[in-house]
mmCIF file of N, CA and C in Angstrom:
data_model
loop_
_atom_site.group_PDB
_atom_site.id
_atom_site.type_symbol
_atom_site.label_atom_id
_atom_site.label_comp_id
_atom_site.label_asym_id
_atom_site.label_seq_id
_atom_site.Cartn_x
_atom_site.Cartn_y
_atom_site.Cartn_z
ATOM 1 N N MET A 8 0.826 -1.206 -0.002
ATOM 2 C CA MET A 8 -0.013 -0.015 -0.016
ATOM 3 C C MET A 8 0.850 1.247 0.014
ATOM 4 N N THR A 9 2.128 1.136 -0.357
ATOM 5 C CA THR A 9 2.998 2.289 -0.373
ATOM 6 C C THR A 9 2.592 3.207 -1.493
ATOM 7 N N GLY A 10 2.703 4.507 -1.224
ATOM 8 C CA GLY A 10 2.338 5.531 -2.219
ATOM 9 C C GLY A 10 0.849 5.805 -2.289
ATOM 10 N N LYS A 11 0.050 5.012 -1.688
ATOM 11 C CA LYS A 11 -1.404 5.216 -1.690
ATOM 12 C C LYS A 11 -1.855 5.656 -0.321
ATOM 13 N N LYS A 12 -2.948 6.393 -0.290
ATOM 14 C CA LYS A 12 -3.568 6.772 0.966
ATOM 15 C C LYS A 12 -4.136 5.487 1.614
ATOM 16 N N LYS A 13 -3.846 5.331 2.912
ATOM 17 C CA LYS A 13 -4.450 4.201 3.634
ATOM 18 C C LYS A 13 -5.964 4.341 3.631
ATOM 19 N N LYS A 14 -6.639 3.261 3.330
ATOM 20 C CA LYS A 14 -8.107 3.283 3.427
ATOM 21 C C LYS A 14 -8.466 3.252 4.889
ATOM 22 N N THR A 15 -9.597 3.846 5.202
ATOM 23 C CA THR A 15 -10.106 3.929 6.581
ATOM 24 C C THR A 15 -11.319 3.016 6.765
ATOM 25 N N ILE A 16 -11.267 2.212 7.822
ATOM 26 C CA ILE A 16 -12.338 1.310 8.146
ATOM 27 C C ILE A 16 -12.989 1.758 9.450
ATOM 28 N N ALA A 17 -14.309 1.903 9.465
ATOM 29 C CA ALA A 17 -15.047 2.226 10.677
ATOM 30 C C ALA A 17 -15.566 0.914 11.285
ATOM 31 N N LEU A 18 -15.379 0.802 12.602
ATOM 32 C CA LEU A 18 -15.790 -0.393 13.359
ATOM 33 C C LEU A 18 -16.861 0.008 14.317
ATOM 34 N N ILE A 19 -18.035 -0.627 14.183
ATOM 35 C CA ILE A 19 -19.180 -0.355 15.029
ATOM 36 C C ILE A 19 -19.822 -1.658 15.398
ATOM 37 N N ALA A 20 -20.267 -1.812 16.638
ATOM 38 C CA ALA A 20 -20.981 -3.019 17.038
ATOM 39 C C ALA A 20 -21.944 -2.733 18.178
ATOM 40 N N HIS A 21 -23.141 -3.225 18.008
ATOM 41 C CA HIS A 21 -24.111 -3.131 19.125
ATOM 42 C C HIS A 21 -23.619 -3.970 20.282
ATOM 43 N N ASP A 22 -24.111 -3.654 21.483
ATOM 44 C CA ASP A 22 -23.649 -4.306 22.708
ATOM 45 C C ASP A 22 -23.538 -5.837 22.619
ATOM 46 N N LYS A 23 -24.590 -6.468 22.094
ATOM 47 C CA LYS A 23 -24.587 -7.933 22.052
ATOM 48 C C LYS A 23 -23.743 -8.491 20.912
ATOM 49 N N LYS A 24 -23.103 -7.613 20.115
ATOM 50 C CA LYS A 24 -22.258 -8.035 19.046
ATOM 51 C C LYS A 24 -20.799 -7.593 19.198
ATOM 52 N N LYS A 25 -20.515 -6.930 20.303
ATOM 53 C CA LYS A 25 -19.137 -6.441 20.519
ATOM 54 C C LYS A 25 -18.129 -7.584 20.629
ATOM 55 N N HIS A 26 -18.514 -8.671 21.261
ATOM 56 C CA HIS A 26 -17.596 -9.805 21.381
ATOM 57 C C HIS A 26 -17.264 -10.403 19.990
ATOM 58 N N GLU A 27 -18.266 -10.417 19.092
ATOM 59 C CA GLU A 27 -18.046 -10.904 17.724
ATOM 60 C C GLU A 27 -17.098 -9.961 16.969
ATOM 61 N N MET A 28 -17.273 -8.675 17.178
ATOM 62 C CA MET A 28 -16.383 -7.695 16.527
ATOM 63 C C MET A 28 -14.935 -7.873 17.008
ATOM 64 N N VAL A 29 -14.778 -7.968 18.314
ATOM 65 C CA VAL A 29 -13.430 -8.133 18.870
ATOM 66 C C VAL A 29 -12.791 -9.406 18.340
ATOM 67 N N GLN A 30 -13.542 -10.494 18.362
ATOM 68 C CA GLN A 30 -12.972 -11.778 17.879
ATOM 69 C C GLN A 30 -12.656 -11.700 16.387
ATOM 70 N N TRP A 31 -13.522 -11.074 15.600
ATOM 71 C CA TRP A 31 -13.239 -10.945 14.164
ATOM 72 C C TRP A 31 -11.973 -10.131 13.961
ATOM 73 N N CYS A 32 -11.826 -9.031 14.702
ATOM 74 C CA CYS A 32 -10.640 -8.178 14.561
ATOM 75 C C CYS A 32 -9.365 -8.930 14.995
ATOM 76 N N LEU A 33 -9.468 -9.723 16.012
ATOM 77 C CA LEU A 33 -8.308 -10.547 16.444
ATOM 78 C C LEU A 33 -7.956 -11.518 15.347
ATOM 79 N N ASP A 34 -8.934 -12.167 14.757
ATOM 80 C CA ASP A 34 -8.716 -13.131 13.681
ATOM 81 C C ASP A 34 -8.125 -12.512 12.414
ATOM 82 N N HIS A 35 -8.349 -11.196 12.232
ATOM 83 C CA HIS A 35 -7.930 -10.501 11.016
ATOM 84 C C HIS A 35 -6.978 -9.357 11.325
ATOM 85 N N LYS A 36 -6.288 -9.438 12.468
ATOM 86 C CA LYS A 36 -5.406 -8.387 12.933
ATOM 87 C C LYS A 36 -4.344 -8.005 11.898
ATOM 88 N N ASP A 37 -3.730 -8.990 11.290
ATOM 89 C CA ASP A 37 -2.648 -8.669 10.295
ATOM 90 C C ASP A 37 -3.227 -7.896 9.140
ATOM 91 N N LEU A 38 -4.390 -8.284 8.652
ATOM 92 C CA LEU A 38 -5.044 -7.570 7.539
ATOM 93 C C LEU A 38 -5.409 -6.157 7.954
ATOM 94 N N LEU A 39 -6.003 -6.028 9.118
ATOM 95 C CA LEU A 39 -6.463 -4.711 9.612
ATOM 96 C C LEU A 39 -5.290 -3.742 9.868
ATOM 97 N N SER A 40 -4.107 -4.283 10.124
ATOM 98 C CA SER A 40 -2.936 -3.420 10.404
ATOM 99 C C SER A 40 -2.555 -2.578 9.197
ATOM 100 N N HIS A 41 -3.043 -2.884 8.010
ATOM 101 C CA HIS A 41 -2.753 -2.129 6.802
ATOM 102 C C HIS A 41 -3.707 -0.970 6.571
ATOM 103 N N TYR A 42 -4.665 -0.781 7.502
ATOM 104 C CA TYR A 42 -5.694 0.230 7.330
ATOM 105 C C TYR A 42 -5.701 1.169 8.519
ATOM 106 N N ALA A 43 -6.247 2.360 8.294
ATOM 107 C CA ALA A 43 -6.551 3.285 9.396
ATOM 108 C C ALA A 43 -7.867 2.844 9.967
ATOM 109 N N LEU A 44 -7.965 2.704 11.276
ATOM 110 C CA LEU A 44 -9.176 2.231 11.921
ATOM 111 C C LEU A 44 -9.791 3.349 12.773
ATOM 112 N N CYS A 45 -11.130 3.369 12.793
ATOM 113 C CA CYS A 45 -11.844 4.232 13.694
ATOM 114 C C CYS A 45 -13.083 3.463 14.141
ATOM 115 N N GLY A 46 -13.724 3.987 15.166
ATOM 116 C CA GLY A 46 -14.919 3.286 15.631
ATOM 117 C C GLY A 46 -15.663 4.116 16.675
ATOM 118 N N THR A 47 -16.835 3.626 16.979
ATOM 119 C CA THR A 47 -17.644 4.298 17.997
ATOM 120 C C THR A 47 -17.191 3.834 19.387
ATOM 121 N N GLY A 48 -17.248 4.729 20.339
ATOM 122 C CA GLY A 48 -16.971 4.540 21.747
ATOM 123 C C GLY A 48 -16.354 3.265 22.222
ATOM 124 N N HIS A 49 -17.186 2.453 22.849
ATOM 125 C CA HIS A 49 -16.716 1.255 23.554
ATOM 126 C C HIS A 49 -16.145 0.246 22.534
ATOM 127 N N THR A 50 -16.740 0.161 21.352
ATOM 128 C CA THR A 50 -16.215 -0.782 20.341
ATOM 129 C C THR A 50 -14.772 -0.441 19.992
ATOM 130 N N ALA A 51 -14.495 0.786 19.730
ATOM 131 C CA ALA A 51 -13.140 1.242 19.395
ATOM 132 C C ALA A 51 -12.155 0.905 20.537
ATOM 133 N N SER A 52 -12.589 1.140 21.782
ATOM 134 C CA SER A 52 -11.745 0.855 22.905
ATOM 135 C C SER A 52 -11.452 -0.649 23.037
ATOM 136 N N LEU A 53 -12.515 -1.442 22.916
ATOM 137 C CA LEU A 53 -12.352 -2.915 23.053
ATOM 138 C C LEU A 53 -11.439 -3.484 21.940
ATOM 139 N N VAL A 54 -11.616 -3.009 20.720
ATOM 140 C CA VAL A 54 -10.762 -3.512 19.605
ATOM 141 C C VAL A 54 -9.330 -3.076 19.794
ATOM 142 N N ALA A 55 -9.115 -1.844 20.153
ATOM 143 C CA ALA A 55 -7.739 -1.359 20.377
ATOM 144 C C ALA A 55 -7.069 -2.135 21.504
ATOM 145 N N GLU A 56 -7.787 -2.375 22.585
ATOM 146 C CA GLU A 56 -7.222 -3.085 23.732
ATOM 147 C C GLU A 56 -6.894 -4.532 23.364
ATOM 148 N N ALA A 57 -7.777 -5.167 22.657
ATOM 149 C CA ALA A 57 -7.606 -6.582 22.339
ATOM 150 C C ALA A 57 -6.511 -6.820 21.276
ATOM 151 N N THR A 58 -6.431 -5.915 20.267
ATOM 152 C CA THR A 58 -5.549 -6.146 19.148
ATOM 153 C C THR A 58 -4.221 -5.397 19.266
ATOM 154 N N GLY A 59 -4.208 -4.337 20.052
ATOM 155 C CA GLY A 59 -3.033 -3.470 20.091
ATOM 156 C C GLY A 59 -2.923 -2.536 18.901
ATOM 157 N N LEU A 60 -3.934 -2.530 18.033
ATOM 158 C CA LEU A 60 -3.930 -1.646 16.880
ATOM 159 C C LEU A 60 -4.484 -0.292 17.266
ATOM 160 N N PRO A 61 -4.000 0.782 16.627
ATOM 161 C CA PRO A 61 -4.571 2.085 16.929
ATOM 162 C C PRO A 61 -5.976 2.223 16.300
ATOM 163 N N VAL A 62 -6.913 2.677 17.094
ATOM 164 C CA VAL A 62 -8.293 2.866 16.629
ATOM 165 C C VAL A 62 -8.744 4.230 17.090
ATOM 166 N N LYS A 63 -8.981 5.130 16.119
ATOM 167 C CA LYS A 63 -9.490 6.461 16.457
ATOM 168 C C LYS A 63 -10.901 6.304 17.049
ATOM 169 N N LYS A 64 -11.113 6.913 18.196
ATOM 170 C CA LYS A 64 -12.365 6.708 18.934
ATOM 171 C C LYS A 64 -13.285 7.892 18.785
ATOM 172 N N TYR A 65 -14.530 7.636 18.328
ATOM 173 C CA TYR A 65 -15.566 8.616 18.286
ATOM 174 C C TYR A 65 -16.479 8.412 19.471
ATOM 175 N N LEU A 66 -17.519 9.193 19.568
ATOM 176 C CA LEU A 66 -18.489 9.087 20.672
ATOM 177 C C LEU A 66 -19.181 7.731 20.598
ATOM 178 N N PRO A 67 -19.769 7.286 21.709
ATOM 179 C CA PRO A 67 -20.583 6.090 21.645
ATOM 180 C C PRO A 67 -21.750 6.315 20.643
ATOM 181 N N GLY A 68 -22.180 5.230 20.006
ATOM 182 C CA GLY A 68 -23.273 5.307 19.023
ATOM 183 C C GLY A 68 -24.485 6.093 19.484
ATOM 184 N N PRO A 69 -25.059 5.744 20.679
ATOM 185 C CA PRO A 69 -26.247 6.440 21.105
ATOM 186 C C PRO A 69 -26.021 7.895 21.450
ATOM 187 N N LEU A 70 -24.751 8.295 21.648
ATOM 188 C CA LEU A 70 -24.490 9.683 21.993
ATOM 189 C C LEU A 70 -23.962 10.498 20.807
ATOM 190 N N GLY A 71 -24.143 10.003 19.598
ATOM 191 C CA GLY A 71 -23.738 10.736 18.399
ATOM 192 C C GLY A 71 -22.619 10.111 17.587
ATOM 193 N N GLY A 72 -22.062 9.001 18.051
ATOM 194 C CA GLY A 72 -20.962 8.371 17.316
ATOM 195 C C GLY A 72 -21.366 7.868 15.924
ATOM 196 N N ASP A 73 -22.583 7.323 15.832
ATOM 197 C CA ASP A 73 -23.062 6.886 14.486
ATOM 198 C C ASP A 73 -23.136 8.079 13.516
ATOM 199 N N GLN A 74 -23.578 9.197 14.062
ATOM 200 C CA GLN A 74 -23.673 10.398 13.228
ATOM 201 C C GLN A 74 -22.282 10.929 12.849
ATOM 202 N N GLN A 75 -21.317 10.819 13.789
ATOM 203 C CA GLN A 75 -19.946 11.222 13.457
ATOM 204 C C GLN A 75 -19.382 10.380 12.319
ATOM 205 N N ILE A 76 -19.599 9.078 12.399
ATOM 206 C CA ILE A 76 -19.131 8.192 11.363
ATOM 207 C C ILE A 76 -19.817 8.542 10.028
ATOM 208 N N GLY A 77 -21.137 8.801 10.078
ATOM 209 C CA GLY A 77 -21.860 9.199 8.891
ATOM 210 C C GLY A 77 -21.307 10.446 8.258
ATOM 211 N N SER A 78 -20.936 11.413 9.099
ATOM 212 C CA SER A 78 -20.350 12.666 8.650
ATOM 213 C C SER A 78 -19.036 12.401 7.940
ATOM 214 N N LYS A 79 -18.216 11.530 8.472
ATOM 215 C CA LYS A 79 -16.919 11.214 7.865
ATOM 216 C C LYS A 79 -17.114 10.499 6.541
ATOM 217 N N ILE A 80 -18.175 9.697 6.406
ATOM 218 C CA ILE A 80 -18.497 9.050 5.121
ATOM 219 C C ILE A 80 -18.828 10.154 4.094
ATOM 220 N N ALA A 81 -19.635 11.095 4.485
ATOM 221 C CA ALA A 81 -20.040 12.197 3.597
ATOM 222 C C ALA A 81 -18.810 13.036 3.174
ATOM 223 N N GLU A 82 -17.834 13.126 4.070
ATOM 224 C CA GLU A 82 -16.618 13.877 3.784
ATOM 225 C C GLU A 82 -15.584 13.006 3.000
ATOM 226 N N LYS A 83 -15.982 11.768 2.640
ATOM 227 C CA LYS A 83 -15.147 10.820 1.951
ATOM 228 C C LYS A 83 -13.871 10.499 2.688
ATOM 229 N N LYS A 84 -14.010 10.406 4.036
ATOM 230 C CA LYS A 84 -12.854 10.060 4.902
ATOM 231 C C LYS A 84 -12.989 8.656 5.492
ATOM 232 N N ILE A 85 -14.041 7.947 5.141
ATOM 233 C CA ILE A 85 -14.209 6.548 5.548
ATOM 234 C C ILE A 85 -14.518 5.743 4.283
ATOM 235 N N ASP A 86 -13.819 4.626 4.121
ATOM 236 C CA ASP A 86 -13.936 3.866 2.888
ATOM 237 C C ASP A 86 -14.758 2.546 3.058
ATOM 238 N N ILE A 87 -14.785 2.046 4.267
ATOM 239 C CA ILE A 87 -15.481 0.775 4.547
ATOM 240 C C ILE A 87 -16.077 0.843 5.935
ATOM 241 N N VAL A 88 -17.256 0.277 6.115
ATOM 242 C CA VAL A 88 -17.869 0.230 7.436
ATOM 243 C C VAL A 88 -18.131 -1.258 7.800
ATOM 244 N N LEU A 89 -17.648 -1.643 8.946
ATOM 245 C CA LEU A 89 -17.948 -2.953 9.505
ATOM 246 C C LEU A 89 -18.855 -2.678 10.731
ATOM 247 N N PHE A 90 -20.109 -2.965 10.585
ATOM 248 C CA PHE A 90 -21.090 -2.604 11.591
ATOM 249 C C PHE A 90 -21.887 -3.876 11.941
ATOM 250 N N PHE A 91 -21.434 -4.501 13.049
ATOM 251 C CA PHE A 91 -22.105 -5.730 13.498
ATOM 252 C C PHE A 91 -23.279 -5.295 14.357
ATOM 253 N N TRP A 92 -24.473 -5.303 13.734
ATOM 254 C CA TRP A 92 -25.625 -4.820 14.419
ATOM 255 C C TRP A 92 -26.474 -6.001 14.907
ATOM 256 N N ASP A 93 -27.295 -5.715 15.881
ATOM 257 C CA ASP A 93 -28.120 -6.737 16.516
ATOM 258 C C ASP A 93 -29.561 -6.586 15.995
ATOM 259 N N PRO A 94 -29.936 -7.424 15.047
ATOM 260 C CA PRO A 94 -31.276 -7.291 14.468
ATOM 261 C C PRO A 94 -32.432 -7.792 15.384
ATOM 262 N N LEU A 95 -32.084 -8.422 16.483
ATOM 263 C CA LEU A 95 -33.121 -9.015 17.342
ATOM 264 C C LEU A 95 -33.539 -8.110 18.498
ATOM 265 N N HIS A 96 -32.828 -7.013 18.672
ATOM 266 C CA HIS A 96 -33.172 -6.093 19.758
ATOM 267 C C HIS A 96 -33.243 -4.671 19.212
ATOM 268 N N SER A 97 -34.285 -3.971 19.561
ATOM 269 C CA SER A 97 -34.375 -2.592 19.117
ATOM 270 C C SER A 97 -33.414 -1.763 19.909
ATOM 271 N N GLN A 98 -32.923 -0.736 19.275
ATOM 272 C CA GLN A 98 -31.944 0.163 19.888
ATOM 273 C C GLN A 98 -32.559 1.514 20.127
ATOM 274 N N PRO A 99 -32.203 2.198 21.192
ATOM 275 C CA PRO A 99 -32.801 3.512 21.441
ATOM 276 C C PRO A 99 -32.379 4.528 20.350
ATOM 277 N N HIS A 100 -31.296 4.236 19.665
ATOM 278 C CA HIS A 100 -30.841 5.143 18.626
ATOM 279 C C HIS A 100 -31.029 4.570 17.222
ATOM 280 N N ASP A 101 -32.109 3.773 17.023
ATOM 281 C CA ASP A 101 -32.431 3.175 15.727
ATOM 282 C C ASP A 101 -32.458 4.196 14.585
ATOM 283 N N PRO A 102 -33.052 5.408 14.819
ATOM 284 C CA PRO A 102 -33.009 6.391 13.702
ATOM 285 C C PRO A 102 -31.572 6.752 13.276
ATOM 286 N N ASP A 103 -30.649 6.817 14.222
ATOM 287 C CA ASP A 103 -29.257 7.111 13.879
ATOM 288 C C ASP A 103 -28.646 5.943 13.101
ATOM 289 N N VAL A 104 -28.963 4.720 13.514
ATOM 290 C CA VAL A 104 -28.485 3.544 12.805
ATOM 291 C C VAL A 104 -28.968 3.527 11.364
ATOM 292 N N LYS A 105 -30.246 3.802 11.209
ATOM 293 C CA LYS A 105 -30.844 3.823 9.858
ATOM 294 C C LYS A 105 -30.181 4.938 9.004
ATOM 295 N N ALA A 106 -29.923 6.088 9.638
ATOM 296 C CA ALA A 106 -29.260 7.185 8.889
ATOM 297 C C ALA A 106 -27.867 6.790 8.483
ATOM 298 N N LEU A 107 -27.142 6.067 9.358
ATOM 299 C CA LEU A 107 -25.797 5.647 9.025
ATOM 300 C C LEU A 107 -25.832 4.655 7.843
ATOM 301 N N LEU A 108 -26.731 3.708 7.877
ATOM 302 C CA LEU A 108 -26.866 2.769 6.784
ATOM 303 C C LEU A 108 -27.219 3.494 5.487
ATOM 304 N N ARG A 109 -28.132 4.461 5.587
ATOM 305 C CA ARG A 109 -28.559 5.227 4.400
ATOM 306 C C ARG A 109 -27.365 5.991 3.821
ATOM 307 N N ILE A 110 -26.583 6.644 4.621
ATOM 308 C CA ILE A 110 -25.465 7.462 4.109
ATOM 309 C C ILE A 110 -24.417 6.568 3.477
ATOM 310 N N ALA A 111 -24.213 5.379 4.034
ATOM 311 C CA ALA A 111 -23.224 4.433 3.426
ATOM 312 C C ALA A 111 -23.718 4.008 2.055
ATOM 313 N N VAL A 112 -25.009 3.775 1.889
ATOM 314 C CA VAL A 112 -25.549 3.395 0.557
ATOM 315 C C VAL A 112 -25.463 4.575 -0.378
ATOM 316 N N VAL A 113 -25.838 5.762 0.047
ATOM 317 C CA VAL A 113 -25.789 6.950 -0.795
ATOM 318 C C VAL A 113 -24.396 7.182 -1.349
ATOM 319 N N TYR A 114 -23.347 6.988 -0.522
ATOM 320 C CA TYR A 114 -21.970 7.218 -0.924
ATOM 321 C C TYR A 114 -21.288 5.982 -1.433
ATOM 322 N N ASP A 115 -22.069 4.894 -1.620
ATOM 323 C CA ASP A 115 -21.554 3.671 -2.190
ATOM 324 C C ASP A 115 -20.370 3.104 -1.399
ATOM 325 N N ILE A 116 -20.493 3.101 -0.094
ATOM 326 C CA ILE A 116 -19.452 2.596 0.811
ATOM 327 C C ILE A 116 -19.793 1.171 1.144
ATOM 328 N N PRO A 117 -18.839 0.208 1.013
ATOM 329 C CA PRO A 117 -19.159 -1.141 1.462
ATOM 330 C C PRO A 117 -19.462 -1.157 2.957
ATOM 331 N N ILE A 118 -20.545 -1.820 3.323
ATOM 332 C CA ILE A 118 -20.912 -1.917 4.731
ATOM 333 C C ILE A 118 -21.250 -3.384 5.031
ATOM 334 N N ALA A 119 -20.504 -3.943 5.960
ATOM 335 C CA ALA A 119 -20.693 -5.351 6.347
ATOM 336 C C ALA A 119 -21.412 -5.352 7.706
ATOM 337 N N THR A 120 -22.485 -6.122 7.789
ATOM 338 C CA THR A 120 -23.269 -6.124 9.040
ATOM 339 C C THR A 120 -23.084 -7.396 9.872
ATOM 340 N N ASN A 121 -22.214 -8.270 9.436
ATOM 341 C CA ASN A 121 -21.946 -9.481 10.215
ATOM 342 C C ASN A 121 -20.541 -10.004 9.857
ATOM 343 N N PRO A 122 -19.983 -10.922 10.650
ATOM 344 C CA PRO A 122 -18.604 -11.372 10.423
ATOM 345 C C PRO A 122 -18.430 -12.011 9.054
ATOM 346 N N ALA A 123 -19.373 -12.772 8.577
ATOM 347 C CA ALA A 123 -19.190 -13.422 7.258
ATOM 348 C C ALA A 123 -19.038 -12.401 6.135
ATOM 349 N N THR A 124 -19.910 -11.402 6.139
ATOM 350 C CA THR A 124 -19.823 -10.356 5.135
ATOM 351 C C THR A 124 -18.551 -9.526 5.301
ATOM 352 N N ALA A 125 -18.153 -9.266 6.505
ATOM 353 C CA ALA A 125 -16.897 -8.530 6.750
ATOM 354 C C ALA A 125 -15.720 -9.290 6.152
ATOM 355 N N SER A 126 -15.715 -10.582 6.299
ATOM 356 C CA SER A 126 -14.634 -11.389 5.713
ATOM 357 C C SER A 126 -14.647 -11.311 4.200
ATOM 358 N N TYR A 127 -15.842 -11.361 3.585
ATOM 359 C CA TYR A 127 -15.907 -11.235 2.159
ATOM 360 C C TYR A 127 -15.412 -9.865 1.698
ATOM 361 N N VAL A 128 -15.886 -8.803 2.322
ATOM 362 C CA VAL A 128 -15.476 -7.453 1.955
ATOM 363 C C VAL A 128 -13.972 -7.292 2.075
ATOM 364 N N MET A 129 -13.418 -7.724 3.203
ATOM 365 C CA MET A 129 -12.014 -7.483 3.475
ATOM 366 C C MET A 129 -11.045 -8.357 2.640
ATOM 367 N N THR A 130 -11.570 -9.393 1.998
ATOM 368 C CA THR A 130 -10.707 -10.215 1.136
ATOM 369 C C THR A 130 -11.027 -9.960 -0.343
ATOM 370 N N SER A 131 -11.800 -8.964 -0.632
ATOM 371 C CA SER A 131 -12.163 -8.598 -2.003
ATOM 372 C C SER A 131 -10.948 -8.102 -2.768
ATOM 373 N N SER A 132 -10.846 -8.460 -4.000
ATOM 374 C CA SER A 132 -9.807 -7.962 -4.876
ATOM 375 C C SER A 132 -9.979 -6.493 -5.195
ATOM 376 N N PHE A 133 -11.143 -5.930 -4.903
ATOM 377 C CA PHE A 133 -11.379 -4.512 -5.151
ATOM 378 C C PHE A 133 -10.716 -3.577 -4.113
ATOM 379 N N LEU A 134 -10.312 -4.138 -2.999
ATOM 380 C CA LEU A 134 -9.701 -3.308 -1.941
ATOM 381 C C LEU A 134 -8.435 -2.602 -2.343
ATOM 382 N N GLY A 135 -7.720 -3.146 -3.257
ATOM 383 C CA GLY A 135 -6.465 -2.519 -3.705
ATOM 384 C C GLY A 135 -6.683 -1.329 -4.635
ATOM 385 N N GLY A 136 -7.898 -1.180 -5.174
ATOM 386 C CA GLY A 136 -8.162 -0.056 -6.097
ATOM 387 C C GLY A 136 -8.682 1.144 -5.405
ATOM 388 N N GLU A 137 -8.958 2.161 -6.212
ATOM 389 C CA GLU A 137 -9.512 3.391 -5.695
ATOM 390 C C GLU A 137 -11.007 3.177 -5.346
#
């Protein structure tokens, strides 16, 4: 990746999915080390602590972190979103979650909502391109 801007990956996980996010990041630590990482509140802290990788920390999702990530997508400063969401429990900030998903689609940003899709996205041959 020399000579190219490092792509930025946003890491987000609902409470019941944080352990899956941490485990996925541990399993893919070498791959993730080639990217700039950011994430919402507790998720960013847990991933950084578990992997030793630097993760820029935004606010917790319910306190505006989802909106901060959405803003960075609109500014073209985030290239990929890994958002392990919990479809079985409603979240108090569901409108923010929906807005984040919407902005990722509008800006044609890959967004993975579970570990299997994250693995597909992160091993795609398209990652090396613009």
